[in-house]
Amino acid sequence: MQVQTPVQMQVRHFRQQLFWPLQLMPRRDPLADQRPWEAVLTTPGSPWREVVDEYTGDPEDFHERHYQEFVTFLPQVQRFLYGEGATRGAAGRTGGSSSMRVLRREDLKQVRLRLRTEDVPVLLEVEHVDLCFFHDLDVVVLNLEVHAADLPLDVAQELLYRFGRGYPPGWDDQGRGLHCAAMVEWIGADGQVLAASDAGDREVFLAFVAAHRSPRIAAHWRWLMQPLQPDAEGGDAPLRYRQIEYHRMPVMAYLALDEPRELSRPDYVRLGLVSGAAAPAQAAPAGHAQRPQMDALPFGDRHLSDFEQHHCYDRFWCDGGAAPHTRYLCCGHALVVVGRADSAFFTDRERGVLAQFRHQHQLIFLIAHVQKAAMLMFSDRLVVALDTLEIAQASSVKRFKRAVRGNFENFLRFTHRYWFHDLAEQAQARALYRLCADHLGLELLYREVRERVAEMNGYLDTDSLRRQANTVVRLTVVTIAGLIGTLSTGFLGMNLLAEADASWARRLSLFGLTVVASLLLTGLCVVYSKRLSDLLDLLSDERLALSDKWSSWRQHDDR
């Protein structure tokens, strides 16, 4: 029986943004106090340059879309994203500027992908490649935006599913990487291949994990991150990063279609959950009814029973409005917007949905994942601090205390600078952030990390109080012992030795002997301060007779 292949819907305008949060590791070079983005800029041969945006550059470049982006957010979020401005002074650690610094490289112009070995290569145009750094936060986010025109829907679905993979999660029986693109090539301005993926080198990935207990970042992503290098590779690289989340990069996507209502529910499920395209239709076995494979749900019906309720924002899914039939899909690691290609407002780069997608929504998605990455980083640092703690070594205890105190201080800075329950009061922006935050579990994760940081800091406070109490006990015992001698020798101004008229040599000798005796007595009191303190406790107990006190002391002394 021959299966008819349905006509594939075309995506008139496709745009994809990848976000890769990574943890910056402590630096080892003499310039360790230099800020990370400054170190990247000053590295010889670095392709990165700092972005002078419309808020810090020429006022003539500031347009209406920048104004709309700015007023979308609440004031505290505005200060985080855009700073205080030049007229407000240069106070604080950020000098009045934005808490986020963006670096950009211009050498990458196109991306050529072969999604599967048998597929025709797909060519995507690169909009920008950015590195986002943050003050007082050892997190860096790689942001790559690509776009194309007139892509088949299944190709767009596979791009969302396969492109943003830091490394292959496995291989098939032919050695081909699973769930990732078969080939990725970075293309420069002259058409030259700058770097290519190596997902098929299975033995290299296996050997790396066996040797380093850390996944090996694919070659094209390692090249793109230079001069930053993976921490597991070691070496003397001053700038190193470590994977902090899943190898699958968070993704945003914009799809302009001729008629979004023609997409089936399984198509929206595949887009919203980024599960890739449907498998090609196959002939049904003899005696079985033929069901089009393209209309099959990617997961079970019960699992997807609440998909529209929990993953769709359908405020604009209607016939009216400036951009009719616009639907937002979110699952935490993905935010997808689908709309009509013939809607002027949906495709407007200055005031419409496309402008919002590339600016307001991009920042909303970025902030949510920076918050998650930062909290995972704080949790990881507590684990590392505990792993390196050796109670018997004073130096290890001091390093542990410094690490915990530093983590507590940085968490306070994160809370007051980067943690927001809401980013905006506008209904759409607020709803999209809540969708992202709820799917990422940010509230629960924040409470968990805050409790862990507080517990660790509370442990240090309790330990400090214990040490202070022990010191007070020792000082009390020494004071009581000294009080006995002082009262005995100083009663009525008594001098046991009348040596005022003796020679200097004799007086100095007596003074030295007295100092030595005092030091020995004080030292013995400190050494036996715990036992003497127990003795004082027994003597002060009015419920015990003198014989009972002596008996209790003898039993304690025997122990």
XYZ file of C-alpha atoms in Angstrom:
559
model
C 0.000 0.000 0.000
C 1.474 3.375 -0.989
C 1.365 6.142 1.587
C 0.632 9.651 0.376
C 2.955 12.259 1.808
C 1.009 15.321 2.984
C 1.921 18.720 1.586
C 4.464 20.291 3.920
C 3.619 23.700 5.339
C 6.214 26.428 4.788
C 7.602 28.716 7.483
C 7.897 32.039 5.669
C 10.151 33.560 8.280
C 12.061 31.426 10.791
C 14.167 32.828 13.598
C 15.915 30.899 16.350
C 17.842 32.106 19.393
C 20.017 29.815 21.491
C 21.007 30.628 25.078
C 23.769 28.670 26.789
C 24.319 29.535 30.487
C 27.772 28.519 31.716
C 29.591 28.857 35.023
C 32.801 30.869 35.065
C 35.559 29.263 37.105
C 38.006 31.115 39.410
C 40.981 32.503 37.555
C 44.570 31.442 38.207
C 46.574 34.134 36.436
C 48.129 37.209 38.136
C 45.297 39.370 36.755
C 42.625 37.364 38.578
C 41.049 40.567 39.908
C 40.302 41.688 36.350
C 36.651 41.387 35.414
C 35.880 38.481 33.040
C 34.679 40.583 30.108
C 37.744 42.798 30.448
C 39.952 39.700 30.353
C 38.216 38.519 27.162
C 38.669 41.912 25.517
C 42.353 42.152 26.440
C 43.272 38.603 25.376
C 45.533 38.763 22.288
C 43.677 37.736 19.165
C 40.269 37.785 20.829
C 37.438 38.148 18.266
C 35.067 39.703 20.809
C 34.238 43.417 21.028
C 32.015 45.126 23.558
C 28.598 46.150 22.274
C 27.947 49.873 22.546
C 24.163 49.775 22.470
C 21.611 52.499 21.890
C 21.427 53.296 25.602
C 25.131 54.069 25.977
C 26.058 55.184 22.469
C 24.988 58.013 20.204
C 21.555 59.403 21.251
C 20.708 59.661 17.541
C 20.608 55.843 17.423
C 17.923 55.640 20.106
C 14.595 54.838 18.410
C 11.028 54.133 19.386
C 11.514 50.363 19.694
C 14.262 50.967 22.267
C 11.878 53.178 24.211
C 9.154 50.528 24.093
C 11.646 47.914 25.273
C 12.725 50.115 28.184
C 9.247 50.979 29.481
C 8.134 47.339 29.378
C 10.068 46.519 32.552
C 9.665 47.562 36.169
C 12.086 50.223 37.524
C 14.332 47.765 39.391
C 14.632 45.648 36.253
C 15.388 48.755 34.199
C 18.294 49.592 36.518
C 19.653 46.061 36.148
C 19.382 46.026 32.340
C 20.219 49.628 31.452
C 21.905 51.186 34.505
C 21.287 54.596 36.018
C 22.438 56.679 33.056
C 25.293 59.144 32.665
C 23.459 61.995 34.405
C 22.889 59.995 37.611
C 26.558 59.756 38.571
C 28.926 56.806 38.792
C 28.206 55.448 42.251
C 28.256 51.784 43.200
C 30.168 48.769 41.929
C 28.763 49.094 38.416
C 29.585 52.784 38.124
C 25.984 53.605 37.246
C 26.090 51.405 34.133
C 24.149 48.251 33.346
C 24.808 45.139 35.424
C 25.031 43.198 32.154
C 27.954 43.520 29.740
C 27.584 42.172 26.198
C 30.463 41.179 23.903
C 29.925 40.379 20.221
C 31.928 38.757 17.439
C 31.385 39.650 13.777
C 33.384 36.949 11.967
C 30.575 34.384 11.905
C 28.074 35.062 9.086
C 26.271 31.781 8.348
C 25.626 28.327 9.760
C 25.381 25.262 7.515
C 23.651 22.253 9.070
C 22.923 18.745 7.964
C 20.239 17.636 10.395
C 20.501 13.944 9.516
C 23.104 12.162 7.443
C 20.704 11.703 4.521
C 19.270 15.266 4.641
C 20.083 18.182 2.385
C 22.168 20.868 4.189
C 20.306 23.891 5.553
C 21.890 27.344 5.437
C 21.003 29.851 8.173
C 21.982 33.507 8.351
C 23.604 34.649 11.600
C 22.038 37.733 13.152
C 24.484 38.036 16.045
C 26.711 36.032 18.398
C 26.949 37.495 21.906
C 28.519 36.712 25.260
C 26.559 38.155 28.198
C 28.450 38.773 31.451
C 27.008 39.985 34.761
C 28.478 42.029 37.618
C 29.171 39.982 40.777
C 27.861 36.830 39.111
C 30.178 34.159 37.733
C 27.774 33.240 34.939
C 28.229 33.831 31.221
C 25.503 33.249 28.612
C 26.241 32.556 24.959
C 23.457 33.982 22.775
C 23.302 32.975 19.098
C 20.521 34.236 16.814
C 19.971 32.787 13.327
C 17.201 33.165 10.750
C 16.030 31.840 7.380
C 13.120 32.168 4.951
C 10.778 29.600 3.438
C 11.712 26.536 5.458
C 9.498 23.445 5.538
C 7.811 23.067 8.910
C 9.464 19.728 9.664
C 12.893 21.258 8.997
C 12.106 24.099 11.423
C 11.000 21.574 14.043
C 14.185 19.555 13.593
C 16.333 22.703 13.798
C 14.788 23.554 17.153
C 15.343 20.006 18.341
C 18.851 19.246 17.039
C 20.818 22.480 16.691
C 21.344 23.586 20.288
C 23.235 20.603 21.676
C 26.497 21.134 23.518
C 27.573 17.565 22.753
C 25.902 14.361 21.515
C 24.045 12.448 24.254
C 24.760 9.138 22.526
C 25.255 7.338 19.204
C 23.394 4.827 17.102
C 24.762 1.487 15.928
C 26.419 3.237 12.976
C 28.278 5.745 15.157
C 26.049 8.711 14.302
C 25.257 11.183 17.072
C 21.757 10.923 18.521
C 19.373 13.894 18.837
C 21.915 16.330 17.401
C 22.738 17.638 13.942
C 24.864 15.292 11.852
C 27.004 18.234 10.744
C 27.337 21.875 11.832
C 29.705 24.297 10.108
C 30.410 27.924 10.991
C 30.815 29.965 7.789
C 32.794 33.209 7.600
C 32.284 36.287 5.425
C 34.226 34.800 2.510
C 32.384 31.476 2.628
C 35.254 29.725 4.393
C 34.455 27.068 7.001
C 35.720 28.438 10.327
C 34.908 25.375 12.446
C 32.896 22.154 12.178
C 31.206 19.764 14.565
C 32.661 16.404 15.546
C 29.591 14.565 16.854
C 30.617 11.406 15.003
C 33.941 11.009 16.874
C 32.474 8.677 19.460
C 35.777 7.375 20.812
C 37.028 10.902 21.496
C 33.978 11.724 23.597
C 34.116 8.402 25.445
C 37.819 8.754 26.248
C 37.338 12.313 27.482
C 34.574 11.367 29.920
C 36.581 8.361 31.134
C 39.613 10.562 31.800
C 37.999 13.759 33.128
C 34.585 12.725 34.491
C 33.137 15.584 32.520
C 31.417 15.723 29.114
C 33.468 16.972 26.195
C 32.079 20.082 24.539
C 31.652 19.645 20.784
C 34.382 21.179 18.622
C 32.289 23.916 16.986
C 31.009 25.202 20.331
C 34.499 25.134 21.851
C 35.742 27.202 18.919
C 32.900 29.686 19.274
C 33.613 30.256 22.987
C 37.329 31.029 22.570
C 39.333 32.440 24.326
C 37.225 30.850 27.080
C 38.027 27.167 27.438
C 36.273 24.235 29.152
C 37.470 23.786 32.717
C 37.825 20.007 32.345
C 40.480 20.376 29.660
C 42.854 21.904 32.197
C 45.828 23.844 30.940
C 46.785 27.368 31.854
C 43.797 29.096 30.272
C 42.979 32.142 32.395
C 39.294 32.047 31.422
C 37.526 28.740 31.973
C 33.890 27.686 32.045
C 31.920 24.687 33.222
C 28.586 23.308 32.123
C 25.932 24.182 34.695
C 22.699 23.011 33.063
C 21.545 20.325 30.688
C 23.514 19.933 27.449
C 20.418 21.005 25.525
C 20.524 24.774 25.190
C 17.427 26.846 25.981
C 15.884 28.099 22.752
C 13.527 30.782 21.493
C 11.843 30.562 18.096
C 9.730 32.793 15.859
C 7.657 31.207 13.070
C 5.601 33.207 10.569
C 3.172 30.960 8.662
C 0.588 31.549 5.965
C -2.160 30.106 8.143
C -1.273 29.097 11.733
C -4.743 27.570 12.210
C -3.836 24.837 9.745
C -1.258 23.457 12.159
C -2.562 20.394 13.962
C -2.467 19.917 17.711
C 0.465 17.464 17.382
C 2.365 20.136 15.427
C 1.895 22.645 18.256
C 2.896 20.028 20.795
C 6.109 19.329 18.873
C 6.863 23.054 18.686
C 5.981 23.822 22.296
C 7.872 20.874 23.775
C 10.620 20.983 21.111
C 10.320 17.281 20.349
C 11.345 17.428 16.694
C 9.415 16.588 13.561
C 7.132 13.594 13.228
C 8.604 10.381 11.891
C 7.928 9.703 8.208
C 4.696 7.869 7.531
C 4.982 4.138 7.011
C 2.594 1.620 5.541
C 0.373 -0.069 8.087
C 0.622 -3.833 8.547
C -1.887 -5.951 6.671
C -5.285 -5.884 8.263
C -4.698 -2.612 10.119
C -6.221 0.760 9.316
C -3.839 3.386 7.980
C -3.391 6.415 10.270
C -1.334 9.373 9.030
C 1.866 9.437 11.062
C 2.101 13.214 10.764
C -1.014 13.618 12.939
C 0.218 11.357 15.733
C 0.983 12.953 19.097
C 4.652 12.667 20.112
C 3.696 11.587 23.656
C 0.809 9.890 25.411
C -2.658 11.421 25.442
C -2.830 11.598 29.254
C 0.558 13.263 29.429
C -0.617 15.962 27.006
C -4.136 16.366 28.372
C -3.302 19.760 29.934
C -0.918 20.973 27.247
C -2.981 24.041 26.265
C -3.494 25.021 29.882
C 0.124 24.792 31.044
C 2.154 25.475 27.904
C 0.120 27.893 25.772
C -0.467 31.612 26.111
C -3.490 32.167 23.889
C -4.478 35.740 24.650
C -4.024 36.646 20.968
C -5.261 33.341 19.525
C -8.352 34.926 17.972
C -9.605 36.461 14.742
C -9.251 40.067 15.883
C -6.439 42.295 17.027
C -3.350 43.718 15.369
C -1.765 40.248 15.033
C -4.578 37.671 14.802
C -3.929 33.988 15.432
C -0.724 34.557 17.407
C 0.153 31.824 19.895
C 2.969 31.631 22.452
C 4.267 28.218 23.556
C 6.537 27.697 26.557
C 8.009 24.688 28.348
C 10.763 26.393 30.348
C 13.714 25.541 28.135
C 11.840 26.844 25.060
C 9.710 29.866 24.173
C 8.085 29.723 20.724
C 5.807 32.273 19.044
C 3.714 31.375 15.997
C 1.732 33.847 13.905
C 0.536 34.950 10.483
C 3.108 35.902 7.860
C 0.635 38.303 6.205
C 0.118 40.284 9.441
C 2.063 43.532 9.236
C 2.173 43.868 13.018
C 3.395 40.294 13.536
C 6.350 40.766 11.155
C 7.183 44.388 12.081
C 10.824 44.675 13.281
C 10.273 48.078 14.914
C 6.933 47.971 16.750
C 5.423 44.545 16.168
C 5.694 41.030 17.518
C 9.043 40.409 15.802
C 10.523 43.448 17.557
C 9.126 42.235 20.888
C 10.489 38.744 20.280
C 14.011 40.030 19.569
C 14.100 42.468 22.485
C 11.542 42.323 25.310
C 10.880 38.586 25.113
C 14.546 37.803 24.610
C 15.415 39.664 27.818
C 12.595 37.978 29.724
C 13.819 34.542 28.655
C 17.444 35.483 29.338
C 16.734 36.751 32.867
C 14.803 33.606 33.788
C 17.675 31.343 32.724
C 20.321 33.558 34.327
C 18.414 33.279 37.592
C 18.309 29.504 37.335
C 21.972 29.237 36.348
C 23.046 31.501 39.221
C 21.174 29.448 41.805
C 22.611 26.203 40.454
C 26.050 27.806 40.654
C 25.565 28.774 44.322
C 24.449 25.252 45.156
C 27.424 23.763 43.304
C 29.866 26.005 45.150
C 28.542 24.863 48.515
C 29.118 21.256 47.491
C 32.662 22.056 46.328
C 33.403 23.859 49.599
C 32.222 20.850 51.625
C 34.206 18.405 49.483
C 37.454 20.276 50.151
C 36.868 20.637 53.906
C 39.300 18.798 56.191
C 38.392 19.406 59.839
C 41.834 18.394 61.071
C 43.601 21.012 58.912
C 43.362 24.606 60.082
C 44.133 25.969 56.603
C 41.307 23.899 55.095
C 38.879 25.176 57.727
C 39.872 28.759 56.964
C 39.388 28.236 53.222
C 36.011 26.663 53.908
C 34.920 29.632 55.993
C 36.069 32.109 53.353
C 34.247 30.157 50.630
C 30.986 29.994 52.587
C 31.156 33.654 53.617
C 31.909 34.675 50.022
C 29.047 32.556 48.711
C 26.693 34.118 51.257
C 27.768 37.626 50.270
C 27.356 36.882 46.552
C 23.933 35.354 47.159
C 22.861 38.552 48.909
C 24.036 40.571 45.905
C 22.176 38.215 43.579
C 18.982 38.500 45.625
C 18.929 42.272 45.616
C 20.174 42.786 42.069
C 19.013 39.864 39.929
C 16.116 38.165 41.710
C 12.650 39.405 40.715
C 9.244 37.890 41.313
C 7.904 39.863 38.356
C 9.682 41.739 35.580
C 6.803 43.834 34.272
C 3.247 44.898 34.939
C 2.252 44.592 31.288
C -0.002 41.578 31.022
C 1.834 39.833 28.183
C 5.369 40.330 29.505
C 4.310 39.338 33.001
C 2.503 36.216 31.794
C 5.443 35.052 29.658
C 7.879 35.483 32.544
C 5.558 33.567 34.873
C 5.312 30.767 32.298
C 9.103 30.524 32.091
C 9.601 30.816 35.858
C 6.964 28.226 36.702
C 8.274 25.663 34.220
C 11.844 26.226 35.411
C 10.757 25.984 39.065
C 12.547 29.209 39.984
C 10.583 29.946 43.168
C 11.157 26.486 44.615
C 14.806 26.493 43.562
C 15.362 29.926 45.121
C 13.881 28.852 48.464
C 15.970 25.688 48.456
C 19.241 27.492 47.693
C 18.469 30.274 50.173
C 17.873 27.715 52.915
C 21.123 25.901 52.080
C 23.146 29.107 52.058
C 21.503 30.248 55.305
C 22.096 26.856 56.951
C 25.761 26.913 55.985
C 26.181 30.467 57.199
C 24.273 29.581 60.394
C 26.643 26.676 60.954
C 29.604 29.040 60.783
C 27.911 31.442 63.207
C 27.181 28.579 65.617
C 30.752 27.345 65.339
C 32.053 30.852 66.030
C 29.817 31.134 69.089
C 31.061 27.763 70.321
C 34.651 28.841 69.941
C 33.937 32.120 71.705
C 32.241 30.233 74.557
C 35.279 27.975 74.930
C 37.528 31.024 74.982
C 35.374 32.650 77.666
C 35.602 29.462 79.771
C 39.386 29.427 79.527
C 39.661 33.126 80.333
C 37.337 32.658 83.315
C 39.483 29.852 84.721
C 42.683 31.872 84.209
C 41.057 34.917 85.800
C 39.970 32.929 88.883
C 43.452 31.441 89.263
C 45.014 34.885 88.908
C 42.487 36.364 91.322
C 43.598 33.938 94.043
C 47.252 34.972 93.673
C 46.395 38.655 93.434
C 44.318 38.583 96.632
C 46.962 36.551 98.428
C 49.945 38.771 97.594
C 48.216 42.109 97.414
C 46.309 42.001 100.708
C 46.870 45.336 102.482
C 49.599 46.176 99.966
C 51.804 43.344 101.232
C 55.175 42.696 99.567
C 56.509 39.206 100.180
C 60.001 40.189 99.051
C 61.422 43.556 100.051
C 63.900 43.957 97.216
C 63.347 47.632 96.428
C 66.903 48.496 97.471
C 68.525 45.458 95.846
C 70.828 45.763 92.879
C 69.461 45.993 89.330
C 70.798 42.581 88.474
C 69.005 40.943 91.402
C 65.760 42.768 90.704
C 65.855 41.852 87.016
C 66.537 38.218 87.920
C 63.597 38.137 90.307
C 61.404 39.835 87.694
C 62.378 37.257 85.087
C 61.691 34.353 87.430
C 58.314 35.857 88.315
C 57.401 36.253 84.637
C 58.399 32.666 83.873
C 56.422 31.344 86.835
C 53.394 33.415 85.831
C 53.590 32.151 82.261
C 53.855 28.538 83.429
C 50.917 28.952 85.793
C 48.797 30.665 83.153
C 49.741 28.042 80.583
C 48.772 25.205 82.921
C 45.462 26.937 83.609
C 44.753 27.202 79.882
C 45.756 23.582 79.218
C 43.589 22.253 82.039
C 40.905 24.914 81.684
C 38.241 22.374 80.660
C 38.861 20.180 83.693
C 39.139 23.175 86.000
C 35.897 24.523 84.551
C 34.197 21.205 85.370
C 35.583 21.460 88.891
C 34.174 24.960 89.282
C 30.794 23.696 88.075
C 30.853 20.949 90.729
C 31.876 23.360 93.477
C 29.085 25.764 92.536
C 26.411 23.041 92.701
C 24.656 23.642 96.044
C 22.705 20.378 95.801
C 25.838 18.239 96.360
C 27.641 17.739 99.640
C 31.387 18.297 99.785
C 32.090 14.555 99.808
C 29.815 14.062 96.817
C 31.584 16.840 94.969
C 34.953 15.246 95.662
C 33.678 11.822 94.606
C 32.223 13.238 91.375
C 35.484 15.000 90.618
C 37.504 11.815 91.192
C 35.203 9.873 88.861
C 35.484 12.582 86.236
C 39.266 12.683 86.651
C 39.475 8.918 86.177
C 37.633 9.251 82.881
